[in-house]
Amino acid sequence: MSTDTSSLLSQALAQRSSNPRQAEKLFKEILSVKASENDADVSRDQETALVELGELYRDQGNAVELEKVLHMAREITSTTAKAKTAKLILQLVNLFSTLPTASSKSTDPSVPTLQSVLTSSIEWARSTHRLFLAQSLSLRLASAHLSTHSYRHALNLINTLLPELKRLDDKLLLAEVHLLESRVYQSLKNLPKAKAALTSARTAANAIYCPPNVQARLDVQSGILHAEDGDWKTSYSYFFEAFEGLSNLVENDRGRVSSGSGPNDLGVSGAGVGALTALKYMLLCKIMMNLPEDVTTLLSGKLAKYAAHREVESMKAVARAHANRNLKEFRAALKDYKEEFSTDPIIRQHLSALFDRLLEQNLLRIVEPYSVVEIAHIAKVIDQGIQQVETKLSQMILDKVLDGVLDQGRGCLLLFDQADNDEGYADAIKMIDEVGKVVESLYSKAMTIA
C-alpha cells in the first residue's frame, strides 16, 4: 500500500507544473486511500499530498477547494498525534491566508474568508480537545481581524485568550498575544495601553528563550511606539536591532538551504520581508530627524544589496525631496510609489506629517520678504491649491508660527514686523515687586513697635 501511494505521489509531483489537473487527480487518489494506524508511510504520503494539493489550489487562487482540503486534513489526521496535526493545519491555514479573496471581505457567501475558515477550525480544535492548536488559530484570527480593522473583535478574542494562556503559563504564546494587543491599541491611537501591552509582552518574552523573529517583532513595535512620541533616535535603535536580527535569520536560512536542509517555518522570504520593513523604518527615522543625507550613506556598504528594492527606492526618493526642500519632488515621490506608501499605515502617517512640515517651511521662506502678499501668488509659487494654502496659513497664524492676519476680502496675507521685547517693562514690574516687599517689611516692624 505504501509503495502505491509513494509512486502516485512521485507521479503527481512530476506532473504538478506541466499538468496540474492530472496532478490534482493523483493527489486526491492518494487521499482516498484508507490508511491503518500502523502504516506510517501512507500517513506521511497523505500529509505531503494534502500540503501539495493545498499549494496547487493556492497557486490557482481557488479558496473553495482549499477549504475542502482543510476539511479533509481534519478527517485524515483525527487519529494522529496532536503536535503533527497542529503543524499540518497551521500550514494549510498559512496557505489560505495568502489568497487575496480569503483576506478580503467578499460579498459572495460561497467564497470562504480567512475569518470564517479560522473560526470553523477553532471550533473543531476545541471540540477535539486540541487546546494548543485552538489557541494558535485564535491568535491568527485576532491578527486577521486587525488587518481588516475589526478592532473590537480582535480585542474580544485577545481578552478571551489571555486568561487561558496565563493559566497554562505558555510564555511564548502569551508574549505574541500581548504584542498583538499592543498593535491593536496602537492602531486605535491608545498609546498608554499599547505601551502597557508591549511591556507585558517583553516581560513574558524575557522569562523564556525568545525566538529571533518574535524578538524582532517586539523591537519593531517598540520603535513604532517611540516614533509616535517623536523620539526618533530611540526608535532608530530599535529598528536597527530588529533589522540585524532578521538579517542574521535570513543568512542562516540561506545557509541551511544551500547545505541541503530546508529552511525553518519563518523561511527566507518571511524574514527577508521583515528585514526590509525594519530597514524602511530606519530610513524613515533618518528623514524625520532632518538627516536625509544619511540615507545614502546608510545604503552604501553592506546594506547596498537592499538598495534595489522598490520599498527602499521609495524612501530614497522622499529623502532626496526632503534634502532639496522641494514639495514638487515630494509629491512626485508620493505619486510614483503610491502602492508602497498606501499599504503601510506607519509610513503613510509620518510622511503626511513630514509633508505638512515641509509645506510650512516653504511658506515661511516665500512670505519672509513681504509685508503684504497675495495668497494666489503664494499658491502659484508653491504649486498648491489656494484653499489648501489659505488653510495652512490660518493654522500657522493660530499656532503663532506666523505673525500676521489673513485679509480674505482682498485675498492677501498681511505680515507684521517682529516687535523687539522691551525689557524695561519686565524690570519695572520686578522693581515694583521689590518695593512692595520693603513696604510689607516696614509695616510689620511698625506693628511690632506699636
Coordinates of C-alpha atoms in Angstrom, one line a residue:
M1 CA 0.0 0.0 0.0
S2 CA 2.8 2.4 0.9
T3 CA 4.6 1.6 -2.4
D4 CA 1.4 2.5 -4.3
T5 CA 1.0 5.9 -2.6
S6 CA 4.7 6.6 -2.9
S7 CA 4.6 6.0 -6.7
L8 CA 1.4 8.0 -7.0
L9 CA 3.0 10.9 -5.1
S10 CA 6.1 10.8 -7.3
Q11 CA 3.9 11.0 -10.4
A12 CA 1.8 13.8 -9.0
L13 CA 4.9 15.9 -8.1
A14 CA 6.4 15.3 -11.5
Q15 CA 3.2 16.5 -13.3
R16 CA 2.3 19.3 -11.0
S17 CA 3.7 22.1 -13.1
S18 CA 3.1 20.6 -16.5
N19 CA -0.3 19.0 -15.9
P20 CA -2.0 20.5 -12.8
R21 CA -5.3 18.8 -13.5
Q22 CA -3.7 15.3 -13.6
A23 CA -1.6 16.1 -10.5
E24 CA -4.8 17.1 -8.7
K25 CA -6.4 13.8 -9.6
L26 CA -3.4 11.8 -8.3
F27 CA -3.3 13.8 -5.0
K28 CA -7.0 13.1 -4.4
E29 CA -6.4 9.4 -5.2
I30 CA -3.7 9.3 -2.5
L31 CA -6.0 10.9 0.0
S32 CA -8.8 8.5 -0.8
V33 CA -6.7 5.5 0.5
K34 CA -7.7 4.3 3.9
A35 CA -4.6 4.1 6.0
S36 CA -4.2 1.9 9.0
E37 CA -2.9 3.3 12.3
N38 CA 0.4 1.3 11.9
D39 CA 1.0 2.4 8.2
A40 CA 3.3 5.4 8.8
D41 CA 4.4 5.6 5.2
V42 CA 0.9 6.0 3.9
S43 CA 0.1 8.6 6.5
R44 CA 3.3 10.5 5.6
D45 CA 2.4 10.4 1.9
Q46 CA -1.1 11.7 2.6
E47 CA 0.2 14.6 4.7
T48 CA 2.5 15.5 1.8
A49 CA -0.3 15.2 -0.7
L50 CA -2.5 17.5 1.5
V51 CA 0.1 20.2 1.6
E52 CA 0.9 19.9 -2.2
L53 CA -2.8 19.9 -3.1
G54 CA -3.3 23.0 -0.9
E55 CA -0.3 24.7 -2.6
L56 CA -1.8 23.8 -6.0
Y57 CA -5.2 25.4 -5.1
R58 CA -3.3 28.4 -3.6
D59 CA -1.5 29.0 -6.9
Q60 CA -4.8 28.8 -8.7
G61 CA -6.5 31.1 -6.2
N62 CA -9.2 28.6 -5.5
A63 CA -10.4 29.3 -2.0
V64 CA -13.4 26.9 -2.1
E65 CA -11.3 23.9 -2.9
L66 CA -8.5 24.9 -0.5
E67 CA -11.2 24.9 2.3
K68 CA -12.2 21.4 1.3
V69 CA -8.5 20.3 1.6
L70 CA -8.6 21.8 5.1
H71 CA -11.7 19.7 6.0
M72 CA -10.0 16.6 4.5
A73 CA -6.9 17.2 6.7
R74 CA -9.1 17.3 9.8
E75 CA -10.6 13.9 8.9
I76 CA -7.3 12.2 7.9
T77 CA -5.4 13.5 11.0
S78 CA -8.1 12.8 13.5
T79 CA -6.2 9.8 14.9
T80 CA -2.6 11.2 14.5
A81 CA -0.6 12.9 17.2
K82 CA -1.8 16.4 18.2
A83 CA 1.5 18.1 17.5
K84 CA 1.7 16.7 14.0
T85 CA -2.0 17.6 13.4
A86 CA -1.4 21.2 14.6
K87 CA 1.6 21.6 12.3
L88 CA -0.4 20.4 9.2
I89 CA -3.5 22.5 10.0
L90 CA -1.4 25.6 10.5
Q91 CA 0.5 25.0 7.3
L92 CA -2.8 24.9 5.4
V93 CA -4.2 28.0 7.1
N94 CA -1.0 29.8 6.1
L95 CA -1.7 28.9 2.5
F96 CA -5.2 30.1 2.8
S97 CA -4.1 33.5 4.3
T98 CA -2.1 34.3 1.2
L99 CA -5.2 34.2 -1.0
P100 CA -6.4 37.7 -1.9
T101 CA -10.0 36.7 -1.9
A102 CA -9.7 35.0 1.5
S103 CA -8.3 38.0 3.4
S104 CA -10.9 40.5 1.9
K105 CA -14.5 40.9 2.9
S106 CA -16.1 39.0 0.0
T107 CA -19.7 39.8 -0.9
D108 CA -20.1 36.2 -2.3
P109 CA -21.2 34.0 0.6
S110 CA -20.0 30.9 -1.3
V111 CA -16.3 32.1 -1.2
P112 CA -14.8 31.4 2.3
T113 CA -12.9 34.1 4.0
L114 CA -9.9 33.7 6.3
Q115 CA -12.0 34.6 9.3
S116 CA -14.7 32.0 8.5
V117 CA -12.1 29.3 8.0
L118 CA -10.2 30.1 11.2
T119 CA -13.5 30.3 13.2
S120 CA -14.6 26.8 12.0
S121 CA -11.0 25.4 12.6
I122 CA -11.0 26.8 16.2
E123 CA -14.4 25.2 16.9
W124 CA -13.2 21.9 15.5
A125 CA -9.9 22.1 17.5
R126 CA -11.8 22.8 20.8
S127 CA -14.3 20.0 20.1
T128 CA -11.5 17.5 19.7
H129 CA -9.6 18.9 22.8
R130 CA -6.7 20.3 20.8
L131 CA -6.2 23.3 23.0
F132 CA -2.8 24.4 21.8
L133 CA -4.0 24.4 18.2
A134 CA -7.1 26.3 19.1
Q135 CA -5.1 29.0 20.8
S136 CA -2.7 29.3 17.9
L137 CA -5.6 29.6 15.5
S138 CA -7.3 32.2 17.8
L139 CA -4.1 34.3 17.7
R140 CA -4.2 34.2 13.9
L141 CA -7.9 35.1 13.9
A142 CA -7.2 38.1 16.1
S143 CA -4.4 39.1 13.7
A144 CA -6.8 38.7 10.7
H145 CA -9.4 41.0 12.5
L146 CA -6.6 43.6 13.0
S147 CA -5.7 43.5 9.3
T148 CA -9.4 44.1 8.4
H149 CA -9.7 46.9 11.0
S150 CA -12.1 44.9 13.1
Y151 CA -10.5 46.1 16.3
R152 CA -13.4 45.3 18.7
H153 CA -13.5 41.6 17.5
A154 CA -9.7 41.4 17.9
L155 CA -9.7 42.8 21.4
N156 CA -12.6 40.5 22.5
L157 CA -10.6 37.5 21.2
I158 CA -7.4 38.7 22.9
N159 CA -9.3 39.2 26.2
T160 CA -10.6 35.6 26.0
L161 CA -7.1 34.2 25.2
L162 CA -5.1 36.0 27.9
P163 CA -6.6 34.2 31.0
E164 CA -6.2 30.8 29.3
L165 CA -2.6 31.4 28.5
K166 CA -1.8 32.8 31.9
R167 CA -3.4 29.7 33.5
L168 CA -1.4 27.4 31.2
D169 CA 1.8 29.6 31.7
D170 CA 2.5 29.5 27.9
K171 CA 5.0 32.4 27.9
L172 CA 5.8 32.4 24.2
L173 CA 2.2 32.5 23.0
L174 CA 1.4 34.9 25.8
A175 CA 4.1 37.3 24.5
E176 CA 2.7 37.1 21.0
V177 CA -0.8 37.8 22.2
H178 CA 0.3 40.8 24.2
L179 CA 2.3 42.0 21.2
L180 CA -0.8 41.8 19.0
E181 CA -2.8 43.6 21.7
S182 CA -0.2 46.4 21.6
R183 CA -0.6 46.6 17.8
V184 CA -4.4 46.8 18.1
Y185 CA -4.2 49.7 20.7
Q186 CA -1.6 51.5 18.6
S187 CA -3.9 51.3 15.6
L188 CA -6.6 52.8 17.8
K189 CA -4.1 55.6 18.9
N190 CA -4.4 54.5 22.6
L191 CA -0.7 54.8 23.2
P192 CA -0.7 54.2 27.0
K193 CA -2.5 50.9 26.6
A194 CA -0.3 50.0 23.7
K195 CA 2.9 50.6 25.8
A196 CA 1.4 48.6 28.7
A197 CA 0.7 45.6 26.5
L198 CA 4.2 45.8 24.9
T199 CA 5.7 45.9 28.4
S200 CA 3.7 42.7 29.3
A201 CA 4.9 41.1 26.1
R202 CA 8.6 41.8 26.9
T203 CA 8.1 40.6 30.5
A204 CA 6.8 37.2 29.1
A205 CA 9.5 37.0 26.5
N206 CA 12.3 37.7 29.0
A207 CA 11.2 34.7 31.1
I208 CA 12.0 32.2 28.3
Y209 CA 14.2 31.8 25.3
C210 CA 12.6 34.2 22.7
P211 CA 12.9 33.2 19.1
P212 CA 14.7 35.8 16.9
N213 CA 11.7 36.5 14.8
V214 CA 9.5 37.2 17.8
Q215 CA 12.2 39.4 19.4
A216 CA 12.5 41.4 16.1
R217 CA 8.7 42.0 16.1
L218 CA 8.9 43.2 19.7
D219 CA 11.7 45.6 18.7
V220 CA 9.8 46.9 15.7
Q221 CA 6.7 47.6 17.8
S222 CA 8.9 49.4 20.4
G223 CA 10.4 51.5 17.6
I224 CA 6.9 52.3 16.2
L225 CA 5.6 53.5 19.7
H226 CA 8.7 55.6 20.2
A227 CA 8.2 57.1 16.8
E228 CA 4.6 58.0 17.8
D229 CA 6.2 60.0 20.7
G230 CA 8.6 61.8 18.3
D231 CA 11.7 60.0 19.9
W232 CA 13.3 59.2 16.5
K233 CA 16.7 58.4 17.9
T234 CA 15.5 55.7 20.2
S235 CA 13.1 54.5 17.5
Y236 CA 16.0 54.1 15.1
S237 CA 18.0 52.0 17.6
Y238 CA 15.1 49.6 18.0
F239 CA 14.6 49.3 14.2
F240 CA 18.3 48.7 13.8
E241 CA 18.2 45.8 16.4
A242 CA 15.2 44.3 14.6
F243 CA 17.0 44.6 11.2
E244 CA 20.2 43.0 12.5
G245 CA 18.2 40.0 14.0
L246 CA 16.2 39.4 10.9
S247 CA 19.2 39.8 8.5
N248 CA 21.1 37.2 10.5
L249 CA 18.0 34.9 10.3
V250 CA 17.9 35.3 6.5
E251 CA 21.6 34.4 6.2
N252 CA 21.2 31.4 8.5
D253 CA 18.2 30.1 6.4
R254 CA 20.1 30.6 3.2
G255 CA 23.0 28.6 4.7
R256 CA 20.6 25.8 5.5
V257 CA 19.1 25.8 2.0
S258 CA 22.5 25.8 0.4
S259 CA 23.6 22.9 2.6
G260 CA 20.6 20.8 1.6
S261 CA 18.4 21.1 4.6
G262 CA 15.1 23.0 4.4
P263 CA 14.5 26.4 5.9
N264 CA 12.6 26.8 9.2
D265 CA 9.0 27.8 9.5
L266 CA 9.7 31.5 9.1
G267 CA 11.5 31.0 5.8
V268 CA 14.0 33.2 3.9
S269 CA 11.2 35.2 2.3
G270 CA 9.4 35.8 5.7
A271 CA 12.5 37.1 7.4
G272 CA 13.6 39.0 4.3
V273 CA 10.3 40.9 4.2
G274 CA 10.6 41.7 7.9
A275 CA 14.2 42.9 7.5
L276 CA 13.2 45.1 4.6
T277 CA 10.4 46.7 6.6
A278 CA 12.8 47.4 9.5
L279 CA 15.3 49.0 7.1
K280 CA 12.5 51.1 5.6
Y281 CA 11.6 52.3 9.1
M282 CA 15.3 53.1 9.8
L283 CA 15.4 55.3 6.7
L284 CA 12.2 57.0 7.8
C285 CA 13.8 57.8 11.2
K286 CA 16.8 59.4 9.4
I287 CA 14.4 61.5 7.3
M288 CA 12.3 62.6 10.2
M289 CA 15.5 63.6 12.2
N290 CA 16.3 66.0 9.3
L291 CA 19.2 63.8 8.3
P292 CA 18.2 62.8 4.7
E293 CA 21.8 62.8 3.6
D294 CA 22.4 59.8 6.0
V295 CA 20.0 57.7 3.9
T296 CA 22.6 57.5 1.0
T297 CA 25.4 56.8 3.5
L298 CA 23.4 54.1 5.2
L299 CA 22.6 52.3 1.9
S300 CA 26.3 52.1 0.9
G301 CA 28.4 49.3 2.2
K302 CA 26.9 46.0 3.4
L303 CA 23.3 47.4 3.0
A304 CA 23.8 48.1 -0.7
K305 CA 22.1 44.8 -1.6
Y306 CA 18.8 46.2 -0.3
A307 CA 19.1 49.4 -2.4
A308 CA 17.5 47.9 -5.5
H309 CA 14.2 47.1 -3.7
R310 CA 11.3 49.3 -4.6
E311 CA 10.4 49.9 -1.0
V312 CA 13.9 51.3 -0.3
E313 CA 13.9 53.3 -3.6
S314 CA 10.7 55.0 -2.4
M315 CA 12.4 56.1 0.8
K316 CA 15.4 57.4 -1.1
A317 CA 13.1 59.5 -3.3
V318 CA 11.5 61.0 -0.2
A319 CA 14.9 61.7 1.3
R320 CA 16.0 63.5 -1.9
A321 CA 12.9 65.6 -1.9
H322 CA 13.3 66.5 1.8
A323 CA 17.0 67.3 1.3
N324 CA 16.1 69.7 -1.6
R325 CA 13.1 71.1 0.4
N326 CA 11.2 70.6 -2.8
L327 CA 7.4 70.0 -2.4
K328 CA 7.0 69.1 -6.1
E329 CA 9.6 66.3 -5.8
F330 CA 7.9 65.2 -2.6
R331 CA 4.5 64.9 -4.3
A332 CA 6.1 63.2 -7.3
A333 CA 7.6 60.6 -5.0
L334 CA 4.3 60.0 -3.2
K335 CA 2.6 59.5 -6.6
D336 CA 5.3 57.3 -8.1
Y337 CA 5.4 55.0 -5.1
K338 CA 1.8 55.2 -4.2
E339 CA 1.3 51.5 -3.8
E340 CA 4.3 51.2 -1.4
F341 CA 3.2 54.0 0.8
S342 CA -0.5 53.2 0.9
T343 CA 0.0 49.7 2.1
D344 CA 2.0 50.8 5.2
P345 CA 0.0 53.0 7.6
I346 CA 3.0 53.8 9.7
I347 CA 4.9 55.2 6.7
R348 CA 1.8 56.9 5.4
Q349 CA 1.1 58.7 8.7
H350 CA 4.6 60.1 9.3
L351 CA 5.1 61.1 5.6
S352 CA 1.9 63.1 5.9
A353 CA 3.3 64.9 8.9
L354 CA 6.6 65.4 7.0
F355 CA 4.8 66.9 4.0
D356 CA 2.9 69.3 6.4
R357 CA 6.2 70.3 8.0
L358 CA 7.9 70.8 4.6
L359 CA 4.9 72.9 3.4
E360 CA 5.2 75.1 6.5
Q361 CA 9.0 75.7 5.9
N362 CA 8.3 76.6 2.2
L363 CA 5.6 79.0 3.1
L364 CA 7.8 80.8 5.7
R365 CA 10.6 81.1 3.1
I366 CA 8.2 82.5 0.5
V367 CA 6.5 85.1 2.7
E368 CA 9.6 86.3 4.5
P369 CA 10.5 89.3 2.2
Y370 CA 6.9 90.7 2.1
S371 CA 4.7 92.8 4.4
V372 CA 1.6 92.2 2.2
V373 CA 1.4 89.3 -0.3
E374 CA -1.4 87.8 -2.3
I375 CA -2.5 84.3 -1.4
A376 CA -2.9 83.4 -5.1
H377 CA 0.8 84.3 -5.6
I378 CA 1.9 82.1 -2.8
A379 CA -0.2 79.2 -4.1
K380 CA 1.3 79.7 -7.6
V381 CA 4.9 79.8 -6.3
I382 CA 4.4 76.8 -4.1
D383 CA 2.3 74.9 -6.7
Q384 CA -0.6 74.2 -4.3
G385 CA -4.3 75.0 -4.3
I386 CA -5.4 78.4 -3.0
Q387 CA -7.7 76.8 -0.4
Q388 CA -5.0 74.5 0.9
V389 CA -2.5 77.4 1.2
E390 CA -5.1 79.6 3.0
T391 CA -6.0 76.8 5.4
K392 CA -2.3 76.2 6.2
L393 CA -1.6 79.9 6.7
S394 CA -4.5 80.1 9.1
Q395 CA -3.2 77.2 11.1
M396 CA 0.3 78.8 11.2
I397 CA -1.1 82.1 12.5
L398 CA -3.1 80.4 15.2
D399 CA -0.1 78.3 16.2
K400 CA 1.9 81.6 16.4
V401 CA 4.4 80.3 13.8
L402 CA 3.5 83.3 11.6
D403 CA 2.8 86.9 12.9
G404 CA 0.1 88.3 10.6
V405 CA -3.6 88.2 9.6
L406 CA -5.5 87.0 6.5
D407 CA -7.5 89.6 4.6
Q408 CA -9.9 87.4 2.8
G409 CA -11.7 90.3 1.2
R410 CA -8.5 91.3 -0.7
G411 CA -7.2 87.8 -0.8
C412 CA -3.9 88.9 0.9
L413 CA -1.7 87.9 3.8
L414 CA -0.7 90.9 6.0
L415 CA 2.5 90.3 7.9
F416 CA 3.6 92.3 11.0
D417 CA 7.1 93.2 11.9
Q418 CA 8.5 91.3 14.8
A419 CA 8.4 93.7 17.7
D420 CA 11.5 93.7 19.9
N421 CA 10.8 92.8 23.5
D422 CA 11.3 95.9 25.7
E423 CA 13.0 94.7 28.8
G424 CA 12.1 97.9 30.6
Y425 CA 8.6 96.6 31.3
A426 CA 9.9 93.5 32.9
D427 CA 12.4 95.5 35.0
A428 CA 9.6 97.9 36.1
I429 CA 7.4 95.0 37.3
K430 CA 10.4 93.5 39.1
M431 CA 11.2 96.8 40.8
I432 CA 7.5 97.3 41.9
D433 CA 7.6 93.8 43.4
E434 CA 10.7 94.5 45.4
V435 CA 9.3 97.9 46.7
G436 CA 6.2 96.0 47.8
K437 CA 8.3 93.6 49.8
V438 CA 10.1 96.6 51.5
V439 CA 6.7 98.2 52.4
E440 CA 5.4 95.0 53.8
S441 CA 8.6 94.6 55.9
L442 CA 8.4 98.2 57.3
Y443 CA 4.7 97.7 58.1
S444 CA 5.5 94.5 60.0
K445 CA 8.2 96.4 62.1
A446 CA 5.8 99.3 62.7
M447 CA 3.2 96.9 64.1
T448 CA 5.8 95.3 66.4
I449 CA 6.9 98.7 67.9
A450 CA 3.3 99.7 68.4

